[in-house]
Short mmCIF file of C-alpha atoms in Angstrom, two decimals:
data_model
loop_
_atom_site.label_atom_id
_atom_site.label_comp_id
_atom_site.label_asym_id
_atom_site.label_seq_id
_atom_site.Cartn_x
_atom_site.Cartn_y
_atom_site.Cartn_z
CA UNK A 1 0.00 0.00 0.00
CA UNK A 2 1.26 3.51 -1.05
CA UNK A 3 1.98 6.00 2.12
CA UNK A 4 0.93 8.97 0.30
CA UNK A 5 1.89 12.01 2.24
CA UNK A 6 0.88 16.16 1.84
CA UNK A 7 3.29 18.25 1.41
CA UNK A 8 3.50 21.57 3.65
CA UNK A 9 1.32 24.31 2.72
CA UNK A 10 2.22 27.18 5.12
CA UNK A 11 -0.21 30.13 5.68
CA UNK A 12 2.08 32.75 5.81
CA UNK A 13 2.19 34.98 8.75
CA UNK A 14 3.33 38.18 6.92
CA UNK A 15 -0.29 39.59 6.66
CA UNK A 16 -0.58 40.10 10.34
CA UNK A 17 0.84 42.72 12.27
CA UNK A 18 1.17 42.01 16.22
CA UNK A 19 2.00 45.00 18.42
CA UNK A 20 3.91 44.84 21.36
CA UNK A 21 1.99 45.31 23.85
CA UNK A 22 -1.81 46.21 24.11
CA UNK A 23 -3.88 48.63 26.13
CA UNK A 24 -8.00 48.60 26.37
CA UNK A 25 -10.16 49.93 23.82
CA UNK A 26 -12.27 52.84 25.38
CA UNK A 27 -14.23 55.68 23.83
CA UNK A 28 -13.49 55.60 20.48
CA UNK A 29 -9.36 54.87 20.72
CA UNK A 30 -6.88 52.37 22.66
CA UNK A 31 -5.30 53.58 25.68
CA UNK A 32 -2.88 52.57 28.52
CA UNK A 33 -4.79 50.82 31.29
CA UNK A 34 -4.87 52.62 34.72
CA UNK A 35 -3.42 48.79 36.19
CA UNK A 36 0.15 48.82 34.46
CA UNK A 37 -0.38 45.32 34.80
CA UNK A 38 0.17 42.93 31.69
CA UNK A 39 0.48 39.41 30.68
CA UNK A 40 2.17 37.57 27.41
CA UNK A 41 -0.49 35.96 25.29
CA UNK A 42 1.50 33.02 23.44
CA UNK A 43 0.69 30.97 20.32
CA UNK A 44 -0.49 27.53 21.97
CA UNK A 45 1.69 25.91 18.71
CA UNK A 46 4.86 27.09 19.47
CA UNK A 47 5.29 28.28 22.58
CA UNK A 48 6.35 31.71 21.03
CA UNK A 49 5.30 35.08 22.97
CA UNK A 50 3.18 37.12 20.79
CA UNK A 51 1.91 39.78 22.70
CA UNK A 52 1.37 41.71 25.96
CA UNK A 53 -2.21 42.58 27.04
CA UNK A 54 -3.37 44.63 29.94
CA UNK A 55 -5.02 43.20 33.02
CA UNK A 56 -7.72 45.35 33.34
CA UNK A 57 -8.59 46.64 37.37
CA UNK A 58 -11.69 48.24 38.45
CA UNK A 59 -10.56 51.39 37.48
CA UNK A 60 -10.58 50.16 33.71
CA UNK A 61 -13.71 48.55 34.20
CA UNK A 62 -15.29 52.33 35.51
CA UNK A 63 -13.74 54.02 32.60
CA UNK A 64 -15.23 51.88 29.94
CA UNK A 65 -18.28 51.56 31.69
CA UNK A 66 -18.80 55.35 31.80
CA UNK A 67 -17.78 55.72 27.97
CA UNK A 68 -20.21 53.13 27.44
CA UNK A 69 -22.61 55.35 29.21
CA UNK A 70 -21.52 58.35 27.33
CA UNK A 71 -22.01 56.66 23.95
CA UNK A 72 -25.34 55.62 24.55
CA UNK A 73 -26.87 59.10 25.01
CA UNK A 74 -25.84 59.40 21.19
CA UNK A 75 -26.14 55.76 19.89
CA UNK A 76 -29.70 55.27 21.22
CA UNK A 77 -30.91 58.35 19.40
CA UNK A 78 -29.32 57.56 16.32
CA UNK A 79 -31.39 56.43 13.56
CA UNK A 80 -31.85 52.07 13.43
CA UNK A 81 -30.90 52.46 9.44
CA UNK A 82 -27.83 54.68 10.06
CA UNK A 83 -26.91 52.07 13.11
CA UNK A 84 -27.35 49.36 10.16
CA UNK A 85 -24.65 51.00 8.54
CA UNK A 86 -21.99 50.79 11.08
CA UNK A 87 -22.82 47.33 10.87
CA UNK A 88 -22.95 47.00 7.40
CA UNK A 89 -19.74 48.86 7.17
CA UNK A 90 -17.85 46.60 9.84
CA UNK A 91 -18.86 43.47 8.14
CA UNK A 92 -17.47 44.75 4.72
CA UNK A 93 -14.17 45.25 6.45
CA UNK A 94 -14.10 41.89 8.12
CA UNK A 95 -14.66 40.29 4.50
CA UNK A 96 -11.88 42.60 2.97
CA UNK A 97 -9.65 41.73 5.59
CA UNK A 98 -10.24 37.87 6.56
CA UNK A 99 -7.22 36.17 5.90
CA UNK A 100 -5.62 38.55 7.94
CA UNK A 101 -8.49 37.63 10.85
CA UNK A 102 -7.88 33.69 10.14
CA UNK A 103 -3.90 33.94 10.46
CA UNK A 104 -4.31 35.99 13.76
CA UNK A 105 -7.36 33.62 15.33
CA UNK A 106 -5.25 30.43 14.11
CA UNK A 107 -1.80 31.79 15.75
CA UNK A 108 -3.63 33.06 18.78
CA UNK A 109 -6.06 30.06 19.68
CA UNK A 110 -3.85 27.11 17.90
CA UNK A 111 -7.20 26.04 15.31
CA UNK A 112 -6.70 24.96 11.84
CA UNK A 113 -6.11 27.49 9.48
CA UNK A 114 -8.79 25.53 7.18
CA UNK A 115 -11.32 26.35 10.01
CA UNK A 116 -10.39 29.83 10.95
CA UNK A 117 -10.67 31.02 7.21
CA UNK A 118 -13.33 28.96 6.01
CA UNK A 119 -15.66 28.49 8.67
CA UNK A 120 -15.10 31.22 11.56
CA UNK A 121 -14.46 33.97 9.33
CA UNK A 122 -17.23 33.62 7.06
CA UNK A 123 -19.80 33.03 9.79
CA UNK A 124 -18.12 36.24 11.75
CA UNK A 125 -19.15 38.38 8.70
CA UNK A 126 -22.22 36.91 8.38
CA UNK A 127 -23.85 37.62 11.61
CA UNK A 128 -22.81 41.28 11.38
CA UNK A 129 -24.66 41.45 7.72
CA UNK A 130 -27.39 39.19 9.19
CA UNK A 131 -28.30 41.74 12.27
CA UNK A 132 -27.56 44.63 9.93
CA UNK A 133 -30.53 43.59 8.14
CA UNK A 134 -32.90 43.78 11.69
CA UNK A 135 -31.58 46.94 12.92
CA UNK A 136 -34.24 49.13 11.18
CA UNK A 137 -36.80 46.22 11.46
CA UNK A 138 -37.46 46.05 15.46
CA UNK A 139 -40.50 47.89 15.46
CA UNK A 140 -42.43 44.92 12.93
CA UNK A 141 -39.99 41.95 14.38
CA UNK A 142 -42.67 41.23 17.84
CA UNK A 143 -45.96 42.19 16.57
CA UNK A 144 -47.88 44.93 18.87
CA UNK A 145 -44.96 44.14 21.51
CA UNK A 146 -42.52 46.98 22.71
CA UNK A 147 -39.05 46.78 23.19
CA UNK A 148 -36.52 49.00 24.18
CA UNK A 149 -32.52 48.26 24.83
CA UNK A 150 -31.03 47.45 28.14
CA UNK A 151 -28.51 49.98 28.05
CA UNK A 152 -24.82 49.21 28.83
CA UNK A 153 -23.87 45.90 28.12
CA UNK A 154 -21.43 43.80 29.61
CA UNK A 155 -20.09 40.57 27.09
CA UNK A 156 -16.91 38.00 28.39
CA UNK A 157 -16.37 35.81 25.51
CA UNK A 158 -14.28 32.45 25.73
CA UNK A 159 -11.22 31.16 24.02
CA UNK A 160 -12.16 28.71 21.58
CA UNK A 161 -13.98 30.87 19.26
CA UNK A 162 -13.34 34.28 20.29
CA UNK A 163 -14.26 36.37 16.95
CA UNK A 164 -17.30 34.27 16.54
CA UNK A 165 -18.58 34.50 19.80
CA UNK A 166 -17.89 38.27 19.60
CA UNK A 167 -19.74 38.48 16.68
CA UNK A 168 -22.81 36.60 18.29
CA UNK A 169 -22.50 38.85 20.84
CA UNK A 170 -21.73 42.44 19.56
CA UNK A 171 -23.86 42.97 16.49
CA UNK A 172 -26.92 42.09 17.97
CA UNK A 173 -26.31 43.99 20.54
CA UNK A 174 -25.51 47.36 18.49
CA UNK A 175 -28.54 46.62 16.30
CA UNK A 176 -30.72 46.86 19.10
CA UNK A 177 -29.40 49.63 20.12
CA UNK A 178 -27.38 49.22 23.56
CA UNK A 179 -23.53 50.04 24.03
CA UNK A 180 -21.23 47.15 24.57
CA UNK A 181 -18.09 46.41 27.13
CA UNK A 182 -16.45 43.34 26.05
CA UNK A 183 -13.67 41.15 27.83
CA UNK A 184 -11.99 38.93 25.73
CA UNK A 185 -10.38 35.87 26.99
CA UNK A 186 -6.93 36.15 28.36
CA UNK A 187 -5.61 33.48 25.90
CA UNK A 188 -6.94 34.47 22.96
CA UNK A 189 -7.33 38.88 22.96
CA UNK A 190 -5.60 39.15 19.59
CA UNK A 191 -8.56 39.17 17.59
CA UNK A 192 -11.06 41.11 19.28
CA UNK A 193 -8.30 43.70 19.54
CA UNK A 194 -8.18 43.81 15.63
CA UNK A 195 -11.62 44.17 15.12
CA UNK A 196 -11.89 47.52 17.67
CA UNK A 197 -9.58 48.43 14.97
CA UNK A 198 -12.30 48.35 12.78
CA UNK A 199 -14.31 50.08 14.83
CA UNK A 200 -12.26 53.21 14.57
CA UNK A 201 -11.94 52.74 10.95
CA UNK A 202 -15.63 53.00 10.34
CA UNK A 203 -16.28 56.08 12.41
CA UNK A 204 -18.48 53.94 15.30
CA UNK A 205 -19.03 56.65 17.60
CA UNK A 206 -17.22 57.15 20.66
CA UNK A 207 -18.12 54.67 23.50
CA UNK A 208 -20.18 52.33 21.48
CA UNK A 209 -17.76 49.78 21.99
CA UNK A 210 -15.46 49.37 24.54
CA UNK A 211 -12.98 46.62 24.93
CA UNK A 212 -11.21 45.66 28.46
CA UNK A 213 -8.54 42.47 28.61
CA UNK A 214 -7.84 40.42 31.65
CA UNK A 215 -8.42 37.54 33.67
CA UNK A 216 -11.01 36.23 35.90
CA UNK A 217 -10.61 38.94 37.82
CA UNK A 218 -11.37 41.82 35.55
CA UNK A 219 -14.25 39.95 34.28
CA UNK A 220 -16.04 39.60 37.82
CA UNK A 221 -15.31 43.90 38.15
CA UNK A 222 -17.70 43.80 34.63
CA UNK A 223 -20.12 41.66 36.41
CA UNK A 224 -19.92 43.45 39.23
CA UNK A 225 -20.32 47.03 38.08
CA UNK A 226 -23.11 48.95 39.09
CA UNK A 227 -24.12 50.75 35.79
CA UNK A 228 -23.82 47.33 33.50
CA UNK A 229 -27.76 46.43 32.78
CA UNK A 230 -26.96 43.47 30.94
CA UNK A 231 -24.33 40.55 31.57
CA UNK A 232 -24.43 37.93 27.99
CA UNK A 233 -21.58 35.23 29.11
CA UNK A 234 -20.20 32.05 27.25
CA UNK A 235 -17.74 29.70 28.84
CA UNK A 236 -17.85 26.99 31.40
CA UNK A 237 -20.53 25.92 33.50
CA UNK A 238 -18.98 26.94 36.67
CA UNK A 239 -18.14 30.58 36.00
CA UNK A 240 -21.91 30.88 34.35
CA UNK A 241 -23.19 29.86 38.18
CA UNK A 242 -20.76 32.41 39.91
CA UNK A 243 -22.20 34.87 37.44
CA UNK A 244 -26.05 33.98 38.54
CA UNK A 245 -25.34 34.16 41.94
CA UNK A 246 -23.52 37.41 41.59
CA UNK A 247 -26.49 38.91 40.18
CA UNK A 248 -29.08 37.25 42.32
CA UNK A 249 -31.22 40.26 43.53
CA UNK A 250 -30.26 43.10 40.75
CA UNK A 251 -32.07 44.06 38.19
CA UNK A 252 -29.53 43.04 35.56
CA UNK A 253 -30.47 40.59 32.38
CA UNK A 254 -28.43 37.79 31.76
CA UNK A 255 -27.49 35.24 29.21
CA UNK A 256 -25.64 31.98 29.62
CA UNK A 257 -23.91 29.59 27.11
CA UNK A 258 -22.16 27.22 28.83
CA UNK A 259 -20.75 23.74 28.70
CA UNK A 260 -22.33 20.81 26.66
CA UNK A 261 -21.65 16.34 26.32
CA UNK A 262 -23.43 16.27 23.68
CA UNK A 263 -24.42 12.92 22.18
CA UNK A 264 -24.59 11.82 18.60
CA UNK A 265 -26.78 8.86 18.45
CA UNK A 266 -25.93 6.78 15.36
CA UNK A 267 -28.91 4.33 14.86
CA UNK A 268 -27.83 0.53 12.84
CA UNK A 269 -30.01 1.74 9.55
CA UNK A 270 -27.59 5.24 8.99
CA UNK A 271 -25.97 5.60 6.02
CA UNK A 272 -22.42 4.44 8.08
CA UNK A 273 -20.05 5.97 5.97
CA UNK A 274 -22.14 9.22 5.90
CA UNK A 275 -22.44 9.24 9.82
CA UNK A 276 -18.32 8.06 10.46
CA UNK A 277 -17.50 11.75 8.78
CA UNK A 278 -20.44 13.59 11.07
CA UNK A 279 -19.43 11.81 14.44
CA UNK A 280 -15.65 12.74 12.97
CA UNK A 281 -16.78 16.15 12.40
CA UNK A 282 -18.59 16.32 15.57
CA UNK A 283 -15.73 15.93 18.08
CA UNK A 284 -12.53 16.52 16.23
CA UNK A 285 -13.47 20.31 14.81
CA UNK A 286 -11.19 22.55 16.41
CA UNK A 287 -9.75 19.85 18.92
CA UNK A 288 -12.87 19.72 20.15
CA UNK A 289 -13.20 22.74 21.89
CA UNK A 290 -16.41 23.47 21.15
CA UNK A 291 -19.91 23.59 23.95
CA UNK A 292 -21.59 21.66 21.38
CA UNK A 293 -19.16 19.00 20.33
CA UNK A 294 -20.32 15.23 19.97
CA UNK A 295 -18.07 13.87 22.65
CA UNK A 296 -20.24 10.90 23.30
CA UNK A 297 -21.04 8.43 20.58
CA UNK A 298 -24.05 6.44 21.06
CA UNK A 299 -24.19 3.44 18.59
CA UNK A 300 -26.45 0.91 18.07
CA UNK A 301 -25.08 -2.66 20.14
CA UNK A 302 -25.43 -4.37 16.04
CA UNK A 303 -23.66 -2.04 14.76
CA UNK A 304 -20.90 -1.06 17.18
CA UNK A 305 -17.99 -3.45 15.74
CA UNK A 306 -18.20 -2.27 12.25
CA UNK A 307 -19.00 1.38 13.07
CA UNK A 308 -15.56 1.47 15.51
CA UNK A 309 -13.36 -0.21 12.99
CA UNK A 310 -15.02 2.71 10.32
CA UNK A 311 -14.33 5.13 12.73
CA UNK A 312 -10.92 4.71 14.08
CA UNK A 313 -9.26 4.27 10.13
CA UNK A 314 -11.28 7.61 9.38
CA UNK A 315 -9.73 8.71 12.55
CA UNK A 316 -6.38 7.55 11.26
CA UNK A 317 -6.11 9.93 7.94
CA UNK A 318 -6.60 12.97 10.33
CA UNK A 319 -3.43 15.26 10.10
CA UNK A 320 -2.33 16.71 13.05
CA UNK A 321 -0.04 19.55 13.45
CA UNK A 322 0.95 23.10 12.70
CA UNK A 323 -2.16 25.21 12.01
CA UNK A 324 -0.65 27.17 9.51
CA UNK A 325 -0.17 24.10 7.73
CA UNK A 326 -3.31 23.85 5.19
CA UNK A 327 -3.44 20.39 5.22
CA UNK A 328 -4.13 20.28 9.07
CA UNK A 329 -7.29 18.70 10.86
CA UNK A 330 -6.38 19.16 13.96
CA UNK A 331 -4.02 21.97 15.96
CA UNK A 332 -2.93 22.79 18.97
CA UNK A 333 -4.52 22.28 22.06
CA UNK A 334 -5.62 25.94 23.78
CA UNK A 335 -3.18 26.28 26.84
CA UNK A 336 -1.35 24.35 28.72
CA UNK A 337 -4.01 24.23 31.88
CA UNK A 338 -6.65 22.87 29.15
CA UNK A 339 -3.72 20.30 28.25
CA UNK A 340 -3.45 18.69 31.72
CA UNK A 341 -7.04 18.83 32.54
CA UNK A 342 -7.57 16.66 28.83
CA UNK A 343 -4.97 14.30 30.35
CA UNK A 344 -5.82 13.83 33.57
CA UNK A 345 -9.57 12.82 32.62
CA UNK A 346 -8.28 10.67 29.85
CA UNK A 347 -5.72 8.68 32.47
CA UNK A 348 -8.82 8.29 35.16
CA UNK A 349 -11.19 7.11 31.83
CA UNK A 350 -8.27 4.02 31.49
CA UNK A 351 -8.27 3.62 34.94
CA UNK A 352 -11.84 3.13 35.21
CA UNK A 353 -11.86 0.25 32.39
CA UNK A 354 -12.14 2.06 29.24
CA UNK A 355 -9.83 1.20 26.12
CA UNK A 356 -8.62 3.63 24.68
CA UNK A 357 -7.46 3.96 20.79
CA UNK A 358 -5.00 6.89 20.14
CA UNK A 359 -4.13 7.96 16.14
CA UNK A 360 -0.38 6.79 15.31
CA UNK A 361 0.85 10.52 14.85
CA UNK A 362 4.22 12.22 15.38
CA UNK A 363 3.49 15.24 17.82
CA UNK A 364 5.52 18.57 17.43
CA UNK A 365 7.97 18.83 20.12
CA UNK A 366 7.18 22.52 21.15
CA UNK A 367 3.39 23.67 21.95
CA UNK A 368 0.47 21.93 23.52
CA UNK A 369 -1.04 18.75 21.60
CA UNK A 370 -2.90 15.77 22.04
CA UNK A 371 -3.64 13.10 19.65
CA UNK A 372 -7.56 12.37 18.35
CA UNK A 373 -8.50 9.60 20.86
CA UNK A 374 -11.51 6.84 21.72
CA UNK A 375 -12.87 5.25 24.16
CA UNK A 376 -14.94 2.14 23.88
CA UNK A 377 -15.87 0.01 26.58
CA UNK A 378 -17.40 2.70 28.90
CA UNK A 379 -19.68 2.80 31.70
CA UNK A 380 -22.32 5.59 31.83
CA UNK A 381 -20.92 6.47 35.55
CA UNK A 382 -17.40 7.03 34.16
CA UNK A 383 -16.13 10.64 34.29
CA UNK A 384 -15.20 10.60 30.36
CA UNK A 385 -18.89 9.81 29.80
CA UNK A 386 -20.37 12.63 32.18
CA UNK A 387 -17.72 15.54 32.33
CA UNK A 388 -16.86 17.80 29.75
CA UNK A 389 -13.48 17.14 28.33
CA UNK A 390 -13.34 19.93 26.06
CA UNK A 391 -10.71 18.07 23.76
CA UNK A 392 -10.39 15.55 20.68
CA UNK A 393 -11.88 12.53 23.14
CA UNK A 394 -14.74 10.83 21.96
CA UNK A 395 -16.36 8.23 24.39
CA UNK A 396 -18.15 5.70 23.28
CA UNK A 397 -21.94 4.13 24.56
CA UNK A 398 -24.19 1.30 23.16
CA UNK A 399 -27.87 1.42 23.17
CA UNK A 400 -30.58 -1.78 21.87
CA UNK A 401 -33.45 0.61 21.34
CA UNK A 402 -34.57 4.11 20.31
CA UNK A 403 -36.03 4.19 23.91
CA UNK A 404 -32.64 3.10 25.72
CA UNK A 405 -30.92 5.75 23.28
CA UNK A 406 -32.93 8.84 24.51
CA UNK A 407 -32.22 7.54 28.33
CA UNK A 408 -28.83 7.49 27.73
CA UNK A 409 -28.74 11.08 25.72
CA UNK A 410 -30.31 12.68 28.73
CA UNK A 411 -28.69 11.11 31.56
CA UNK A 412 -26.33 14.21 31.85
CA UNK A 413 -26.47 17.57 33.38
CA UNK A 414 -26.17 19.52 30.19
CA UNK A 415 -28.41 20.30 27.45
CA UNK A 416 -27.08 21.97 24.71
CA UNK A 417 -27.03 19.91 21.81
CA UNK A 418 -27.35 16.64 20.04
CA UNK A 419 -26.91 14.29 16.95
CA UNK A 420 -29.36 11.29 15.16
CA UNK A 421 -27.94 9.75 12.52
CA UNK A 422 -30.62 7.52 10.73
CA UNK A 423 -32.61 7.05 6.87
CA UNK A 424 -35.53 7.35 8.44
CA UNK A 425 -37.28 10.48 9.08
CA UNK A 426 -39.87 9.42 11.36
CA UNK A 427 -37.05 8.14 13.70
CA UNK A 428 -35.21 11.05 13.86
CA UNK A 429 -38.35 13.67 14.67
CA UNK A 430 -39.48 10.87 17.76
CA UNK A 431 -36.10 11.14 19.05
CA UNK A 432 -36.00 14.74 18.87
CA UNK A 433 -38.96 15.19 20.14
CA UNK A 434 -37.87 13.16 23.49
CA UNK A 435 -33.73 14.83 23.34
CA UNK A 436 -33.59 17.25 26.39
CA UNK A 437 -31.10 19.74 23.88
CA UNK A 438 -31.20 23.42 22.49
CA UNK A 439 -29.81 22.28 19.07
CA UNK A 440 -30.74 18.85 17.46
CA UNK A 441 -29.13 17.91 14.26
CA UNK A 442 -30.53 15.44 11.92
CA UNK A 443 -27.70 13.44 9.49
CA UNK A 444 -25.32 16.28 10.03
CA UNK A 445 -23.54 18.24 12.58
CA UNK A 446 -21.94 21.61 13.80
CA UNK A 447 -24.00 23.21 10.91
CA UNK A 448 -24.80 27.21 12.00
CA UNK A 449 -26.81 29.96 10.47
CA UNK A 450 -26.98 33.22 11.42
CA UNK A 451 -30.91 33.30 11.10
CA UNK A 452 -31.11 30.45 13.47
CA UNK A 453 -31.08 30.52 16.98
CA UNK A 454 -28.79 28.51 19.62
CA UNK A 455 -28.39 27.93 23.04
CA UNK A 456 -29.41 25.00 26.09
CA UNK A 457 -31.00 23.72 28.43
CA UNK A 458 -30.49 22.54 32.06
CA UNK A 459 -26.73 23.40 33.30
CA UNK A 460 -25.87 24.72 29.42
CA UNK A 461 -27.16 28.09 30.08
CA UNK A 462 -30.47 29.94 29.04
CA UNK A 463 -31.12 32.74 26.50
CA UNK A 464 -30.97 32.31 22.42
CA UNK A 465 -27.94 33.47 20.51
CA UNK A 466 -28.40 34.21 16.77
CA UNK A 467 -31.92 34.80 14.50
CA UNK A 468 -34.64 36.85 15.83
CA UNK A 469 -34.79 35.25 19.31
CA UNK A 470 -31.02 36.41 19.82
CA UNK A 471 -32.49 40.23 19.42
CA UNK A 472 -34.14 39.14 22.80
CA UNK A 473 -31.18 38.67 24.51
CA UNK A 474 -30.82 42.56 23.87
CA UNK A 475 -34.38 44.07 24.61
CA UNK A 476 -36.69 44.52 27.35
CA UNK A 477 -40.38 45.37 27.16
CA UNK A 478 -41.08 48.98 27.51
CA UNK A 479 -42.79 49.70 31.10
#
């Protein structure tokens, strides 16, 4: 048999300019943050230093809360169609300027460059042309209901799509006519600091977005604040409660996204082939760091032997490696903490009794990796079956009937999404209709639209992100 190999394809790093150091974004221009306090951000791939960002304090926080403030008093008397524009305008430049975006997000956060460019980047610039289109339409979107804006928002985004995610949170947010303070995560700023760039570039009035980096620490002094009328939050389950509790008593909306174990049920009449790439899809897509990801595989018992054998020789083709590289499937795991918490779950899954299969892969010797791995053999009541690993593990289950299936799907503490891979179409809307999940896909999966709304159930958060329930997330009813 012929070992046919790919030959580098290097996304050069040339288009993107990385500044020393950082300060905040606030009213309308960057600035040096009142802590003096910074920390490197590093490519996850390499090791390599690529930047110093601020650690915003409380006195950052007031600033671009008050600028916030101050830019509302213009942006919530300025006309929904001219607001569309700013929108309109911003998603232009992310277009024009996307490779540039899908270099920085892949150097930053260690993803493919193949995912950056041609899935990230292309949804980022979507949902700003997507809510561009509502801004001038919330008067007809709720029927005889009234809605006005909360006011000053407060957004912390997470590190394993942070452009996306501050695209799902920003433009609806400015369509709808609030002011925004967003905290990037402290691994992955790089991004979110280009695209204030392009917030200057199109004129966006003073204050209208603000930008503050940190830690944990400058995200609870957003949550915190006084003035901040709205918290939207995405990241793991345990922050999202600290959040709740923090606001227990205020008058403060909130959203949560939070953290998924997702199950894609593959029933013995699937097209196998078909379902091998969506279960592949489903957990391996940016080293499966993703809320949503299909980290449990539910197979029918008949159909387990020749489904694993499918699987793992799929599993085997995956490239794993620089993300530059083109021809890479799989990059570079976020940060060293998210390394040893992957490992130490996977060692207590083998010491429970699972088997594991790892890909045969040379790793890089510099940078955070892990090879694509499976479990078989598992026991609902093992941790790799119930926690969320938030890495390129998929653990495997067995189920005899569409009945035992659904039991097994929602014997877990999350809710956010879910898989059914079958030919018939009756199947898949009963198990739907029984999945406790936000997001249900049918003979696919990870598939997003802009027009269509996401979110969970249960400990995966509440609220909608994206369509016209994501405008929600940003409006009150007028007393």
């Amino acid at each position: 048999m012929n070992n046919w190999e790919y030959s580098e394809s290097i996304e050069s790093e040339k288009i993107v300019n990385i500044e020393k150091k950082y300060g905040n974004f606030i009213d309308g221009k960057f600035v040096t943050p009142k802590s003096k306090q910074y920390i490197d951000t590093i490519s996850p791939s390499t090791e390599k230093i690529l930047s110093s960002i601020s650690i915003g304090n409380q006195q950052d926080v007031d600033y671009a809360v008050a600028s916030a403030k101050e830019g509302l008093k213009k942006w919530s008397k300025t006309n929904p169609s001219e607001r569309a524009k700013y929108l309109f305008k911003l998603a232009r430049l992310i277009q024009e300027r996307s490779r540039e975006f899908a270099v920085l997000e892949s150097l930053d956060g260690g993803k493919p460059i193949k995912e950056s460019r041609d899935f990230d980047l292309p949804q980022v610039a979507q949902n700003f042309f997507y809510y561009a289109g509502w801004a001038d339409k919330l008067d007809i979107a709720w029927g005889g209901e009234e809605y006005k804006p909360y006011g000053v928002v407060g957004q912390i985004i997470p590190w394993n799509f942070p452009l996306l995610m501050l695209s799902w949170k920003v433009a609806p947010a400015l369509a709808t006519g609030n002011t925004v303070v967003l905290k990037p995560a402290e691994t992955t700023p790089l991004t979110a600091l280009l695209f204030a760039e392009l917030c200057e570039e199109v004129g966006l009035p003073d204050g209208v977005f603000n930008l503050v980096t940190g830690d944990g620490s400058t995200g609870s002094h957003l949550v915190n604040h006084k003035d901040i009328k709205k918290i939207a939050f995405t990241g793991s389950t345990g922050v999202g409660k600290y959040i709740q509790k923090s606001l227990a008593g205020r008058d403060v909306g909130l959203t949560l996204e939070l953290g998924g174990k997702a199950a894609n049920i593959v029933y013995s009449d699937a097209a196998l082939d078909e379902a091998v790439e969506g279960v592949v899809n489903g957990i391996f897509f940016n080293q499966g760091h993703v809320c949503c990801a299909g980290s449990r595989l539910l197979v029918q018992e008949d159909i387990e032997e020749k489904f694993i054998k499918k699987l793992e020789k799929r599993m085997q083709t995956l490239n794993v490696g620089n993300p530059l590289d083109k021809n890479t499937d799989v990059g570079a795991i976020n940060s060293k903490d998210q390394l040893d918490k992957i490992e130490k779950l996977v060692n207590e899954g083998v010491a429970d009794g699972g088997d594991l299969f790892q890909i045969e892969c040379e790793l890089p010797k510099n940078g955070f990796w892990f090879k694509p791995s499976l479990f078989t053999s598992v026991q609902a009541n093992y941790k790799i079956a119930t926690e969320e690993i938030f890495g390129p593990v998929l653990t495997t289950l067995t189920f005899r009937t569409p009945e035992e299936a659904v039991e097994i799907a929602n014997n877990t503490e999350y809710g956010l999404s879910a898989g059914i891979w079958t030919e018939k179409g009756s199947k898949i809307l009963w198990t739907a209709d029984r999945l406790e999940a936000g997001v249900i896909w049918a003979n696919t999966f990870n598939k997003f639209d802009p027009a269509s709304p996401f979110g969970g159930y249960k400990e995966s958060g509440f609220g909608r992100e994206g369509g016209r329930h994501g405008l929600l997330s940003y409006l009150k009813v007028s007393s």
